[in-house]
Amino acid sequence: MILFTDLSLGESLLYFVLPMFLLSFVMIACLGIYSSIFRNILPSKIHNFFLGPVALLGFYIWAIPMNMGFYEFFRSIF
């Protein structure tokens, strides 16, 4: 019995990999903008505390367009 007949490691995973790269880029960009603005203004404990929620905000910024159809756009490319 072959369990992984539908899973090929070629082009079919590219529509999944590209949105994951986009997710990491958006989250790093949000963290970079937050850190560049608030690193000198906030105390370090408060700055470090809000790194997680800012990364979560980056996830939501990524997830809303993916829900609106960008995932299908990436899927149709490949």
Short mmCIF file of C-alpha atoms in Angstrom, two decimals:
data_model
loop_
_atom_site.label_atom_id
_atom_site.label_comp_id
_atom_site.label_asym_id
_atom_site.label_seq_id
_atom_site.Cartn_x
_atom_site.Cartn_y
_atom_site.Cartn_z
CA MET A 1 0.00 0.00 0.00
CA ILE A 2 1.45 3.34 -1.06
CA LEU A 3 0.44 6.08 1.35
CA PHE A 4 2.00 9.13 -0.30
CA THR A 5 0.89 8.82 -3.91
CA ASP A 6 -0.48 12.36 -4.10
CA LEU A 7 2.56 13.98 -2.50
CA SER A 8 5.36 14.74 -4.89
CA LEU A 9 8.32 16.84 -3.83
CA GLY A 10 8.48 18.76 -7.09
CA GLU A 11 6.32 21.64 -8.22
CA SER A 12 3.25 20.80 -6.17
CA LEU A 13 4.76 22.09 -2.92
CA LEU A 14 5.86 25.45 -4.35
CA TYR A 15 2.41 26.93 -3.85
CA PHE A 16 2.85 26.11 -0.16
CA VAL A 17 6.49 27.17 0.20
CA LEU A 18 6.19 30.65 -1.35
CA PRO A 19 3.45 31.81 1.06
CA MET A 20 5.59 30.53 3.96
CA PHE A 21 8.51 32.66 2.74
CA LEU A 22 6.12 35.57 2.45
CA LEU A 23 4.95 34.92 6.01
CA SER A 24 8.49 35.02 7.37
CA PHE A 25 9.22 38.19 5.40
CA VAL A 26 6.09 39.97 6.69
CA MET A 27 6.77 38.97 10.31
CA ILE A 28 10.43 40.05 10.13
CA ALA A 29 9.40 43.33 8.51
CA CYS A 30 6.85 44.02 11.28
CA LEU A 31 9.42 43.21 13.96
CA GLY A 32 12.02 45.37 12.24
CA ILE A 33 9.70 48.35 12.01
CA TYR A 34 8.61 47.93 15.63
CA SER A 35 12.18 47.60 16.86
CA SER A 36 13.46 50.55 14.86
CA ILE A 37 10.73 52.82 16.22
CA PHE A 38 10.41 51.71 19.83
CA ARG A 39 13.85 50.34 20.81
CA ASN A 40 15.05 53.66 22.24
CA ILE A 41 11.67 54.87 23.49
CA LEU A 42 10.50 51.88 25.55
CA PRO A 43 12.36 50.18 28.39
CA SER A 44 13.90 46.86 27.33
CA LYS A 45 11.49 44.68 29.36
CA ILE A 46 8.43 46.29 27.81
CA HIS A 47 10.02 46.24 24.35
CA ASN A 48 10.80 42.53 24.65
CA PHE A 49 7.32 41.80 26.04
CA PHE A 50 5.64 43.25 22.96
CA LEU A 51 7.80 41.36 20.43
CA GLY A 52 5.39 38.40 20.49
CA PRO A 53 2.21 40.43 19.91
CA VAL A 54 3.91 42.35 17.09
CA ALA A 55 4.90 39.05 15.45
CA LEU A 56 1.28 37.93 15.85
CA LEU A 57 0.17 41.17 14.19
CA GLY A 58 2.51 40.30 11.30
CA PHE A 59 0.81 36.91 11.05
CA TYR A 60 -2.61 38.58 10.83
CA ILE A 61 -1.33 41.00 8.20
CA TRP A 62 -0.25 37.93 6.21
CA ALA A 63 -3.35 35.81 6.90
CA ILE A 64 -6.03 38.27 5.78
CA PRO A 65 -4.81 38.51 2.14
CA MET A 66 -4.21 34.74 2.09
CA ASN A 67 -7.84 34.26 3.12
CA MET A 68 -8.95 36.69 0.41
CA GLY A 69 -7.46 34.62 -2.40
CA PHE A 70 -3.70 35.05 -2.59
CA TYR A 71 -3.30 31.38 -1.68
CA GLU A 72 -5.24 30.50 -4.84
CA PHE A 73 -3.03 32.92 -6.76
CA PHE A 74 0.09 31.07 -5.61
CA ARG A 75 -1.58 27.76 -6.33
CA SER A 76 -2.50 28.81 -9.88
CA ILE A 77 1.08 29.89 -10.66
CA PHE A 78 2.40 26.36 -10.31
#
